[in-house]
mmCIF file of C-alpha atoms in Angstrom:
data_model
loop_
_atom_site.group_PDB
_atom_site.id
_atom_site.type_symbol
_atom_site.label_atom_id
_atom_site.label_comp_id
_atom_site.label_asym_id
_atom_site.label_seq_id
_atom_site.Cartn_x
_atom_site.Cartn_y
_atom_site.Cartn_z
ATOM 1 C CA MET A 1 0.000 0.000 0.000
ATOM 2 C CA SER A 2 2.777 2.402 0.826
ATOM 3 C CA ARG A 3 4.566 1.555 -2.378
ATOM 4 C CA SER A 4 1.502 2.496 -4.427
ATOM 5 C CA LEU A 5 1.270 5.824 -2.630
ATOM 6 C CA VAL A 6 4.929 6.546 -3.278
ATOM 7 C CA SER A 7 4.554 5.668 -6.956
ATOM 8 C CA ASN A 8 1.482 7.860 -7.318
ATOM 9 C CA PHE A 9 3.307 10.777 -5.648
ATOM 10 C CA ARG A 10 6.260 10.396 -7.998
ATOM 11 C CA ARG A 11 3.945 10.258 -11.026
ATOM 12 C CA GLY A 12 2.166 13.467 -9.944
ATOM 13 C CA LEU A 13 5.452 15.231 -9.318
ATOM 14 C CA PHE A 14 6.671 14.264 -12.782
ATOM 15 C CA LEU A 15 3.509 15.576 -14.393
ATOM 16 C CA LEU A 16 3.830 18.838 -12.480
ATOM 17 C CA VAL A 17 7.411 19.373 -13.579
ATOM 18 C CA SER A 18 6.604 18.494 -17.175
ATOM 19 C CA SER A 19 3.652 20.881 -17.162
ATOM 20 C CA ARG A 20 5.881 23.722 -16.001
ATOM 21 C CA ARG A 21 8.297 23.030 -18.836
ATOM 22 C CA SER A 22 5.524 22.864 -21.464
ATOM 23 C CA PRO A 23 5.083 26.184 -23.363
ATOM 24 C CA PRO A 24 1.290 25.990 -23.816
ATOM 25 C CA VAL A 25 0.744 25.349 -20.137
ATOM 26 C CA ARG A 26 3.169 28.121 -19.203
ATOM 27 C CA ARG A 27 1.452 30.562 -21.571
ATOM 28 C CA LEU A 28 -1.948 29.823 -20.107
ATOM 29 C CA SER A 29 -0.681 30.184 -16.565
ATOM 30 C CA SER A 30 1.006 33.542 -17.362
ATOM 31 C CA VAL A 31 -2.103 35.171 -18.888
ATOM 32 C CA PRO A 32 -3.311 37.752 -16.348
ATOM 33 C CA ARG A 33 -6.930 38.308 -15.513
ATOM 34 C CA ILE A 34 -8.700 41.130 -17.390
ATOM 35 C CA SER A 35 -10.264 43.916 -15.340
ATOM 36 C CA ARG A 36 -13.611 45.502 -16.062
ATOM 37 C CA SER A 37 -12.024 48.747 -17.324
ATOM 38 C CA LEU A 38 -9.890 46.754 -19.756
ATOM 39 C CA GLN A 39 -12.940 44.816 -20.926
ATOM 40 C CA GLU A 40 -14.661 48.144 -21.531
ATOM 41 C CA SER A 41 -11.629 49.251 -23.579
ATOM 42 C CA PHE A 42 -11.935 46.132 -25.745
ATOM 43 C CA ARG A 43 -15.647 46.803 -26.235
ATOM 44 C CA LEU A 44 -14.950 50.412 -27.297
ATOM 45 C CA LEU A 45 -12.472 49.126 -29.882
ATOM 46 C CA GLN A 46 -15.084 46.541 -30.978
ATOM 47 C CA LEU A 47 -12.743 43.656 -30.126
ATOM 48 C CA PRO A 48 -13.460 40.468 -28.192
ATOM 49 C CA ASP A 49 -12.972 41.060 -24.472
ATOM 50 C CA ASP A 50 -11.079 37.819 -23.861
ATOM 51 C CA GLY A 51 -7.752 39.614 -24.312
ATOM 52 C CA HIS A 52 -6.450 37.366 -27.137
ATOM 53 C CA SER A 53 -6.434 40.055 -29.854
ATOM 54 C CA SER A 54 -3.072 40.700 -31.480
ATOM 55 C CA PRO A 55 -1.497 44.182 -31.666
ATOM 56 C CA SER A 56 -2.133 44.278 -35.404
ATOM 57 C CA GLN A 57 -5.836 43.617 -34.838
ATOM 58 C CA VAL A 58 -5.960 46.321 -32.162
ATOM 59 C CA LYS A 59 -4.237 48.752 -34.535
ATOM 60 C CA GLU A 60 -6.613 47.983 -37.413
ATOM 61 C CA ALA A 61 -9.646 48.414 -35.148
ATOM 62 C CA TYR A 62 -8.293 51.697 -33.809
ATOM 63 C CA LEU A 63 -7.567 53.069 -37.305
ATOM 64 C CA ARG A 64 -10.993 52.076 -38.530
ATOM 65 C CA LEU A 65 -12.730 53.806 -35.627
ATOM 66 C CA ALA A 66 -10.417 56.852 -35.817
ATOM 67 C CA LYS A 67 -11.510 57.460 -39.410
ATOM 68 C CA LEU A 68 -15.110 57.527 -38.214
ATOM 69 C CA TYR A 69 -14.883 59.571 -35.019
ATOM 70 C CA HIS A 70 -11.770 61.790 -35.410
ATOM 71 C CA PRO A 71 -12.841 65.504 -35.244
ATOM 72 C CA ASP A 72 -10.645 66.357 -38.256
ATOM 73 C CA SER A 73 -11.958 63.521 -40.428
ATOM 74 C CA GLY A 74 -14.852 65.570 -41.778
ATOM 75 C CA ALA A 75 -17.234 62.645 -41.405
ATOM 76 C CA ALA A 76 -20.784 63.038 -40.142
ATOM 77 C CA THR A 77 -19.997 60.697 -37.238
ATOM 78 C CA ALA A 78 -17.077 62.828 -35.936
ATOM 79 C CA ASP A 79 -17.168 63.030 -32.123
ATOM 80 C CA ALA A 80 -14.292 64.490 -30.116
ATOM 81 C CA GLY A 81 -15.404 62.990 -26.798
ATOM 82 C CA LEU A 82 -15.842 59.505 -28.186
ATOM 83 C CA PHE A 83 -12.517 59.696 -30.003
ATOM 84 C CA ALA A 84 -10.782 60.680 -26.752
ATOM 85 C CA ARG A 85 -12.256 57.578 -25.100
ATOM 86 C CA LEU A 86 -11.106 55.438 -28.049
ATOM 87 C CA GLU A 87 -7.591 56.835 -27.727
ATOM 88 C CA GLU A 88 -7.492 56.033 -24.002
ATOM 89 C CA ALA A 89 -8.828 52.538 -24.667
ATOM 90 C CA TYR A 90 -6.198 51.977 -27.369
ATOM 91 C CA ARG A 91 -3.417 52.989 -25.000
ATOM 92 C CA ALA A 92 -4.808 50.781 -22.229
ATOM 93 C CA VAL A 93 -4.954 47.751 -24.537
ATOM 94 C CA LEU A 94 -1.391 48.369 -25.782
ATOM 95 C CA THR A 95 -0.183 48.680 -22.167
ATOM 96 C CA HIS A 96 -1.941 45.404 -21.260
ATOM 97 C CA GLN A 97 -0.430 43.576 -24.206
ATOM 98 C CA SER A 98 3.055 44.913 -23.483
ATOM 99 C CA THR A 99 2.888 43.672 -19.839
ATOM 100 C CA GLY A 100 0.956 40.450 -20.454
ATOM 101 C CA GLN A 101 2.822 38.922 -23.477
ATOM 102 C CA PRO A 102 6.064 36.913 -23.001
ATOM 103 C CA ALA A 103 9.273 38.501 -24.180
ATOM 104 C CA GLY A 104 10.667 37.400 -27.517
ATOM 105 C CA GLY A 105 7.352 36.217 -28.978
ATOM 106 C CA ARG A 106 5.576 37.204 -32.172
ATOM 107 C CA GLU A 107 3.165 39.342 -30.205
ATOM 108 C CA ASP A 108 6.046 41.510 -28.951
ATOM 109 C CA GLU A 109 7.237 42.010 -32.503
ATOM 110 C CA ASP A 110 3.724 43.047 -33.594
ATOM 111 C CA GLU A 111 3.489 45.401 -30.654
ATOM 112 C CA ASP A 112 6.867 46.966 -31.499
ATOM 113 C CA GLU A 113 5.733 47.401 -35.088
ATOM 114 C CA ALA A 114 2.541 49.028 -33.854
ATOM 115 C CA ARG A 115 4.516 51.369 -31.608
ATOM 116 C CA GLY A 116 6.965 52.249 -34.389
ATOM 117 C CA ALA A 117 4.154 52.908 -36.862
ATOM 118 C CA ALA A 118 2.082 55.050 -34.514
ATOM 119 C CA VAL A 119 -0.807 56.915 -36.012
ATOM 120 C CA GLN A 120 0.366 60.354 -37.159
ATOM 121 C CA HIS A 121 -2.822 62.204 -36.312
ATOM 122 C CA ARG A 122 -3.117 64.901 -33.671
ATOM 123 C CA HIS A 123 -3.397 63.669 -30.078
ATOM 124 C CA TYR A 124 -4.656 67.071 -28.955
ATOM 125 C CA LEU A 125 -8.024 66.161 -27.543
ATOM 126 C CA SER A 126 -6.649 65.853 -24.024
ATOM 127 C CA PHE A 127 -5.154 68.806 -22.072
ATOM 128 C CA GLU A 128 -7.623 71.138 -23.888
ATOM 129 C CA GLY A 129 -5.771 70.659 -27.161
ATOM 130 C CA VAL A 130 -2.613 72.346 -25.869
ATOM 131 C CA GLY A 131 0.993 71.419 -26.622
ATOM 132 C CA SER A 132 2.796 69.024 -28.887
ATOM 133 C CA GLY A 133 5.028 65.990 -28.522
ATOM 134 C CA THR A 134 4.642 63.075 -26.137
ATOM 135 C CA PRO A 135 1.841 63.015 -23.547
ATOM 136 C CA SER A 136 4.270 63.837 -20.744
ATOM 137 C CA GLN A 137 5.660 66.825 -22.668
ATOM 138 C CA ARG A 138 2.144 68.000 -23.442
ATOM 139 C CA GLU A 139 1.202 67.647 -19.785
ATOM 140 C CA ARG A 140 4.137 69.844 -18.720
ATOM 141 C CA GLN A 141 3.229 72.429 -21.354
ATOM 142 C CA TYR A 142 -0.387 72.378 -20.210
ATOM 143 C CA ARG A 143 0.657 72.930 -16.603
ATOM 144 C CA GLN A 144 2.806 75.912 -17.606
ATOM 145 C CA ILE A 145 -0.070 77.376 -19.601
ATOM 146 C CA ARG A 146 -2.372 76.997 -16.608
ATOM 147 C CA VAL A 147 0.181 78.829 -14.443
ATOM 148 C CA ASP A 148 0.388 81.657 -17.004
ATOM 149 C CA ARG A 149 -3.384 81.800 -17.192
ATOM 150 C CA ALA A 150 -3.683 82.037 -13.421
ATOM 151 C CA SER A 151 -1.081 84.824 -13.326
ATOM 152 C CA GLU A 152 -3.015 86.732 -15.984
ATOM 153 C CA GLU A 153 -6.236 86.343 -14.015
ATOM 154 C CA VAL A 154 -4.508 87.709 -10.904
ATOM 155 C CA LEU A 155 -3.222 90.725 -12.853
ATOM 156 C CA ASN A 156 -6.661 91.389 -14.308
ATOM 157 C CA TYR A 157 -8.224 91.185 -10.858
ATOM 158 C CA ARG A 158 -5.704 93.644 -9.437
ATOM 159 C CA GLN A 159 -6.309 96.015 -12.346
ATOM 160 C CA ARG A 160 -10.073 95.894 -11.768
ATOM 161 C CA GLU A 161 -9.544 96.588 -8.072
ATOM 162 C CA HIS A 162 -7.320 99.596 -8.868
ATOM 163 C CA GLU A 163 -9.898 100.940 -11.329
ATOM 164 C CA ARG A 164 -12.664 100.496 -8.751
ATOM 165 C CA ALA A 165 -10.586 102.301 -6.125
ATOM 166 C CA ALA A 166 -9.790 105.126 -8.577
ATOM 167 C CA ALA A 167 -13.483 105.499 -9.403
ATOM 168 C CA ALA A 168 -14.305 105.689 -5.709
ATOM 169 C CA ASP A 169 -11.605 108.342 -5.176
ATOM 170 C CA GLY A 170 -12.953 110.310 -8.148
ATOM 171 C CA ALA A 171 -16.436 110.244 -6.640
ATOM 172 C CA LEU A 172 -15.055 111.515 -3.328
ATOM 173 C CA VAL A 173 -13.155 114.327 -5.063
ATOM 174 C CA GLU A 174 -16.255 115.329 -7.017
ATOM 175 C CA ARG A 175 -18.308 115.374 -3.819
ATOM 176 C CA ASP A 176 -15.694 117.574 -2.106
ATOM 177 C CA VAL A 177 -15.737 119.969 -5.063
ATOM 178 C CA ARG A 178 -19.525 120.227 -4.894
ATOM 179 C CA GLN A 179 -19.449 120.890 -1.147
ATOM 180 C CA ARG A 180 -16.722 123.511 -1.524
ATOM 181 C CA SER A 181 -18.584 125.293 -4.337
ATOM 182 C CA ARG A 182 -21.763 125.232 -2.232
ATOM 183 C CA LYS A 183 -19.927 126.853 0.683
ATOM 184 C CA ILE A 184 -18.516 129.531 -1.630
ATOM 185 C CA LYS A 185 -21.976 130.293 -3.008
ATOM 186 C CA ILE A 186 -23.414 130.590 0.496
ATOM 187 C CA THR A 187 -20.575 132.905 1.552
ATOM 188 C CA GLN A 188 -21.050 135.117 -1.497
ATOM 189 C CA ALA A 189 -24.802 135.268 -0.905
ATOM 190 C CA VAL A 190 -24.253 136.328 2.708
ATOM 191 C CA GLU A 191 -21.756 138.984 1.638
ATOM 192 C CA ARG A 192 -24.189 140.391 -0.911
ATOM 193 C CA LEU A 193 -26.942 140.449 1.681
ATOM 194 C CA VAL A 194 -24.729 142.311 4.172
ATOM 195 C CA GLU A 195 -23.676 144.799 1.495
ATOM 196 C CA ASP A 196 -27.318 145.425 0.560
ATOM 197 C CA LEU A 197 -28.197 146.041 4.197
ATOM 198 C CA ILE A 198 -25.291 148.478 4.560
ATOM 199 C CA GLN A 199 -26.383 150.380 1.459
ATOM 200 C CA GLU A 200 -29.966 150.585 2.746
ATOM 201 C CA SER A 201 -28.731 151.917 6.091
ATOM 202 C CA MET A 202 -26.595 154.517 4.339
ATOM 203 C CA ALA A 203 -29.601 155.595 2.252
ATOM 204 C CA ARG A 204 -31.705 156.035 5.396
ATOM 205 C CA GLY A 205 -28.960 158.132 7.003
ATOM 206 C CA ASP A 206 -28.101 155.756 9.841
ATOM 207 C CA PHE A 207 -24.362 156.552 9.500
ATOM 208 C CA ARG A 208 -24.624 160.369 9.524
ATOM 209 C CA ASN A 209 -24.375 160.989 13.278
ATOM 210 C CA LEU A 210 -21.519 158.655 14.070
ATOM 211 C CA SER A 211 -18.736 159.825 16.366
ATOM 212 C CA GLY A 212 -15.609 160.737 14.437
ATOM 213 C CA ALA A 213 -17.470 161.541 11.245
ATOM 214 C CA GLY A 214 -15.401 163.797 8.981
ATOM 215 C CA LYS A 215 -12.157 163.054 10.821
ATOM 216 C CA PRO A 216 -9.224 161.246 9.169
ATOM 217 C CA LEU A 217 -8.657 157.646 10.054
ATOM 218 C CA SER A 218 -5.647 156.726 12.121
ATOM 219 C CA LYS A 219 -3.368 154.891 9.678
ATOM 220 C CA PHE A 220 -0.740 153.916 12.203
ATOM 221 C CA GLN A 221 -1.552 152.293 15.462
ATOM 222 C CA HIS A 222 0.813 151.204 18.157
ATOM 223 C CA ASN A 223 1.927 147.609 17.717
ATOM 224 C CA PRO A 224 3.446 146.157 20.912
ATOM 225 C CA TYR A 225 4.865 143.162 19.006
ATOM 226 C CA ALA A 226 6.912 145.209 16.509
ATOM 227 C CA ASP A 227 10.194 147.045 16.990
ATOM 228 C CA PRO A 228 9.446 150.776 17.528
ATOM 229 C CA MET A 229 12.359 151.847 15.318
ATOM 230 C CA THR A 230 11.246 149.593 12.450
ATOM 231 C CA HIS A 231 7.662 150.760 12.896
ATOM 232 C CA ASN A 232 8.668 154.445 12.715
ATOM 233 C CA LEU A 233 10.912 153.867 9.681
ATOM 234 C CA ASN A 234 8.098 152.126 7.824
ATOM 235 C CA ARG A 235 5.761 154.994 8.739
ATOM 236 C CA ILE A 236 8.196 157.577 7.389
ATOM 237 C CA LEU A 237 8.634 155.607 4.152
ATOM 238 C CA ILE A 238 4.884 155.299 3.628
ATOM 239 C CA ASP A 239 4.290 158.979 4.377
ATOM 240 C CA ASN A 240 6.835 159.945 1.725
ATOM 241 C CA GLY A 241 5.234 157.744 -0.956
ATOM 242 C CA TYR A 242 7.604 154.754 -0.776
ATOM 243 C CA GLN A 243 6.255 151.518 -2.186
ATOM 244 C CA PRO A 244 7.949 148.118 -2.420
ATOM 245 C CA ARG A 245 9.123 146.948 -5.786
ATOM 246 C CA TRP A 246 6.598 144.106 -6.012
ATOM 247 C CA VAL A 247 3.735 146.574 -5.400
ATOM 248 C CA VAL A 248 4.919 148.817 -8.214
ATOM 249 C CA THR A 249 5.367 145.813 -10.513
ATOM 250 C CA GLN A 250 1.907 144.526 -9.646
ATOM 251 C CA ARG A 251 0.367 147.885 -10.439
ATOM 252 C CA GLY A 252 2.205 148.017 -13.753
ATOM 253 C CA ILE A 253 0.991 144.524 -14.675
ATOM 254 C CA ARG A 254 -2.607 145.404 -13.902
ATOM 255 C CA GLU A 255 -2.471 148.660 -15.861
ATOM 256 C CA SER A 256 -0.851 146.965 -18.870
ATOM 257 C CA ALA A 257 -3.348 144.110 -18.785
ATOM 258 C CA ALA A 258 -6.261 146.556 -18.548
ATOM 259 C CA GLY A 259 -4.910 148.526 -21.516
ATOM 260 C CA ILE A 260 -4.499 145.405 -23.649
ATOM 261 C CA ARG A 261 -7.971 144.154 -22.795
ATOM 262 C CA ASP A 262 -9.559 147.526 -23.506
ATOM 263 C CA ARG A 263 -7.731 147.701 -26.820
ATOM 264 C CA LEU A 264 -8.932 144.252 -27.852
ATOM 265 C CA LEU A 265 -12.467 145.014 -26.692
ATOM 266 C CA GLU A 266 -12.656 148.297 -28.612
ATOM 267 C CA GLY A 267 -11.195 146.707 -31.734
ATOM 268 C CA ARG A 268 -13.634 143.793 -31.598
ATOM 269 C CA ALA A 269 -16.603 146.062 -30.902
ATOM 270 C CA ARG A 270 -15.851 148.134 -34.021
ATOM 271 C CA LEU A 271 -16.034 144.997 -36.172
ATOM 272 C CA GLY A 272 -19.184 143.207 -37.199
ATOM 273 C CA ASP A 273 -20.527 139.890 -36.003
ATOM 274 C CA PRO A 274 -19.907 137.830 -38.044
ATOM 275 C CA MET A 275 -16.853 139.524 -39.478
ATOM 276 C CA THR A 276 -16.226 140.071 -43.163
ATOM 277 C CA PRO A 277 -12.907 139.014 -44.727
ATOM 278 C CA ASP A 278 -11.561 142.588 -44.447
ATOM 279 C CA GLU A 279 -12.646 142.846 -40.813
ATOM 280 C CA LEU A 280 -11.107 139.440 -40.118
ATOM 281 C CA SER A 281 -7.762 140.582 -41.493
ATOM 282 C CA GLN A 282 -7.963 143.722 -39.326
ATOM 283 C CA TRP A 283 -8.691 141.584 -36.273
ATOM 284 C CA GLU A 284 -5.750 139.297 -37.024
ATOM 285 C CA ARG A 285 -3.388 142.281 -37.327
ATOM 286 C CA LEU A 286 -4.656 143.625 -34.024
ATOM 287 C CA CYS A 287 -4.159 140.245 -32.332
ATOM 288 C CA ALA A 288 -0.620 139.988 -33.736
ATOM 289 C CA SER A 289 0.322 143.366 -32.263
ATOM 290 C CA VAL A 290 -1.295 142.454 -28.950
ATOM 291 C CA GLU A 291 0.609 139.176 -28.860
ATOM 292 C CA GLU A 292 3.918 141.062 -28.841
ATOM 293 C CA GLU A 293 2.699 143.160 -25.925
ATOM 294 C CA LEU A 294 1.608 140.000 -24.079
ATOM 295 C CA VAL A 295 5.135 138.605 -24.353
ATOM 296 C CA LYS A 296 6.477 141.680 -22.518
ATOM 297 C CA LEU A 297 3.624 141.495 -20.002
ATOM 298 C CA ASN A 298 4.378 137.833 -19.210
ATOM 299 C CA LYS A 299 8.025 138.770 -18.664
ATOM 300 C CA MET A 300 6.840 141.298 -16.057
ATOM 301 C CA VAL A 301 4.717 138.552 -14.481
ATOM 302 C CA ASP A 302 7.796 136.316 -14.181
ATOM 303 C CA ASP A 303 9.764 139.119 -12.488
ATOM 304 C CA TYR A 304 6.847 139.811 -10.156
ATOM 305 C CA ASN A 305 6.527 136.148 -9.115
ATOM 306 C CA LEU A 306 10.188 136.111 -8.095
ATOM 307 C CA ILE A 307 9.896 139.041 -5.698
ATOM 308 C CA VAL A 308 6.354 138.771 -4.340
ATOM 309 C CA PRO A 309 6.509 137.930 -0.592
ATOM 310 C CA MET A 310 3.612 135.392 -0.545
ATOM 311 C CA LEU A 311 2.965 132.465 -2.876
ATOM 312 C CA ASN A 312 -0.798 132.984 -2.961
ATOM 313 C CA MET A 313 -0.216 136.422 -4.527
ATOM 314 C CA GLN A 314 1.624 135.106 -7.572
ATOM 315 C CA MET A 315 0.115 135.562 -11.039
ATOM 316 C CA VAL A 316 -0.254 133.337 -14.081
ATOM 317 C CA HIS A 317 0.654 134.224 -17.655
ATOM 318 C CA PHE A 318 -1.778 136.035 -19.894
ATOM 319 C CA GLY A 319 -2.814 134.025 -22.987
ATOM 320 C CA LEU A 320 -3.820 135.538 -26.312
ATOM 321 C CA SER A 321 -6.572 133.002 -26.990
ATOM 322 C CA ARG A 322 -8.143 133.611 -23.579
ATOM 323 C CA GLU A 323 -8.053 137.388 -24.040
ATOM 324 C CA MET A 324 -9.549 137.033 -27.543
ATOM 325 C CA ARG A 325 -12.462 135.002 -26.183
ATOM 326 C CA ARG A 326 -12.967 137.546 -23.433
ATOM 327 C CA ALA A 327 -13.043 140.398 -25.948
ATOM 328 C CA ALA A 328 -15.501 138.470 -28.148
ATOM 329 C CA ARG A 329 -17.842 137.952 -25.177
ATOM 330 C CA GLY A 330 -17.749 141.634 -24.151
ATOM 331 C CA ALA A 331 -17.975 143.081 -27.673
ATOM 332 C CA GLY A 332 -21.785 142.893 -27.768
ATOM 333 C CA GLN A 333 -22.160 144.746 -24.464
ATOM 334 C CA ARG A 334 -19.637 147.354 -25.564
ATOM 335 C CA ARG A 335 -21.642 147.985 -28.753
ATOM 336 C CA LEU A 336 -24.801 148.467 -26.704
ATOM 337 C CA ASP A 337 -23.015 150.872 -24.333
ATOM 338 C CA ARG A 338 -21.639 152.916 -27.243
ATOM 339 C CA GLN A 339 -25.082 153.063 -28.866
ATOM 340 C CA ARG A 340 -26.610 154.205 -25.584
ATOM 341 C CA GLU A 341 -23.937 156.890 -25.223
ATOM 342 C CA ARG A 342 -24.588 158.138 -28.764
ATOM 343 C CA GLU A 343 -28.316 158.346 -28.058
ATOM 344 C CA GLU A 344 -27.699 160.257 -24.825
ATOM 345 C CA GLU A 345 -25.350 162.625 -26.644
ATOM 346 C CA ARG A 346 -27.962 163.173 -29.341
ATOM 347 C CA GLU A 347 -30.646 163.909 -26.763
ATOM 348 C CA ARG A 348 -28.318 166.297 -24.928
ATOM 349 C CA ARG A 349 -27.601 168.210 -28.135
ATOM 350 C CA LYS A 350 -31.304 168.425 -28.963
ATOM 351 C CA GLU A 351 -32.005 169.791 -25.492
ATOM 352 C CA GLU A 352 -29.247 172.375 -25.828
ATOM 353 C CA LYS A 353 -30.571 173.382 -29.216
ATOM 354 C CA ARG A 354 -34.122 173.836 -27.838
ATOM 355 C CA ARG A 355 -32.814 175.974 -25.007
ATOM 356 C CA ALA A 356 -30.823 178.097 -27.409
ATOM 357 C CA ASN A 357 -33.869 178.608 -29.622
ATOM 358 C CA ALA A 358 -36.016 179.596 -26.645
ATOM 359 C CA ALA A 359 -33.404 182.104 -25.514
ATOM 360 C CA ASP A 360 -33.259 183.606 -29.018
ATOM 361 C CA LYS A 361 -37.014 183.997 -29.091
ATOM 362 C CA THR A 362 -36.968 185.743 -25.727
ATOM 363 C CA GLU A 363 -34.250 188.166 -26.802
ATOM 364 C CA SER A 364 -36.005 188.917 -30.097
ATOM 365 C CA GLY A 365 -39.343 189.585 -28.302
ATOM 366 C CA LYS A 366 -37.967 192.231 -25.920
ATOM 367 C CA PRO A 367 -37.248 195.009 -28.569
ATOM 368 C CA GLY A 368 -40.762 194.709 -30.020
ATOM 369 C CA LEU A 369 -42.362 195.285 -26.636
ATOM 370 C CA LEU A 370 -40.243 198.390 -25.966
ATOM 371 C CA SER A 371 -41.185 199.923 -29.315
ATOM 372 C CA TRP A 372 -44.862 199.262 -28.683
ATOM 373 C CA MET A 373 -44.724 201.015 -25.297
ATOM 374 C CA GLN A 374 -42.914 204.002 -26.783
ATOM 375 C CA ASN A 375 -45.538 204.345 -29.460
ATOM 376 C CA LEU A 376 -48.270 204.095 -26.872
ATOM 377 C CA LEU A 377 -46.763 206.878 -24.749
ATOM 378 C CA ARG A 378 -46.522 209.153 -27.709
#
């Protein structure tokens, strides 16, 4: 009995060793199990899901389906999403065959041929169609593009925030300007009201019986915070007509500016509105001569700004275009004033003429009356 058991054990051991050395048995034992995702890949490629398809069959199935569903094929069945799934399935099947086939076999040769003769269409459906080269190179390029895109979004966000802040600041500045102008208007209205009240009081005679009426005002008062010698010297200078240089220069600037403006206003008032070609040439000659005078006046303004003691008293340059617009605005009023003056002069002359005629009639009537009385007495 024991001998039969030993013989049976030896026979089974021999069969086991022989089965390991047999290629068909070894091939069957080395075939891995197929997962569900891989079976789905085979179904997408329309191949049997038993995993026994050769690389050439996989390639032919992939090319056939690529012609139908590739987005650049121009076919009516083109579908980018489905083609992306086919491409992933094709790669999964090739990866399975490269890991599941024994080295040195015919299947490896077919797989190498399939890898060497890869389809030369665009693999741009993944990574949003960005990049070129191998999938890993395209992935790195896609990551860099995403970084650049994020940086651009950050810059755009910061720019929008700056613009929003600038708009808010502009609104605040505009509100301050409105409030300041409103305060100025209120102040001017109060000043006009006070001036009107003063004029009404003067008309009623409220200021006639004031103490000190008719007496000169005291120009110089004692200043305890000033040096007495300096105070007396300044008083002597003022009494003798001394004026600082900047005061004299300021007066000269104002007189020159008033003369130029009056000259432009008179010249524009003498011309028509609108002007004829001859009048336009006259106006241009007048403006050219005034421009030369403005150059000298602006030089005086520069000298005045250098010596004036306070910055808020400095002046700006006089511009020809601004003075021309000012003269054009005042020309109509100047024409009306001149017409009113001519009418008043005409009325005055008529009144003088009537008075002269009445006086002549009175003088001529007196001799007639004397002669009549003399005749009556005779």
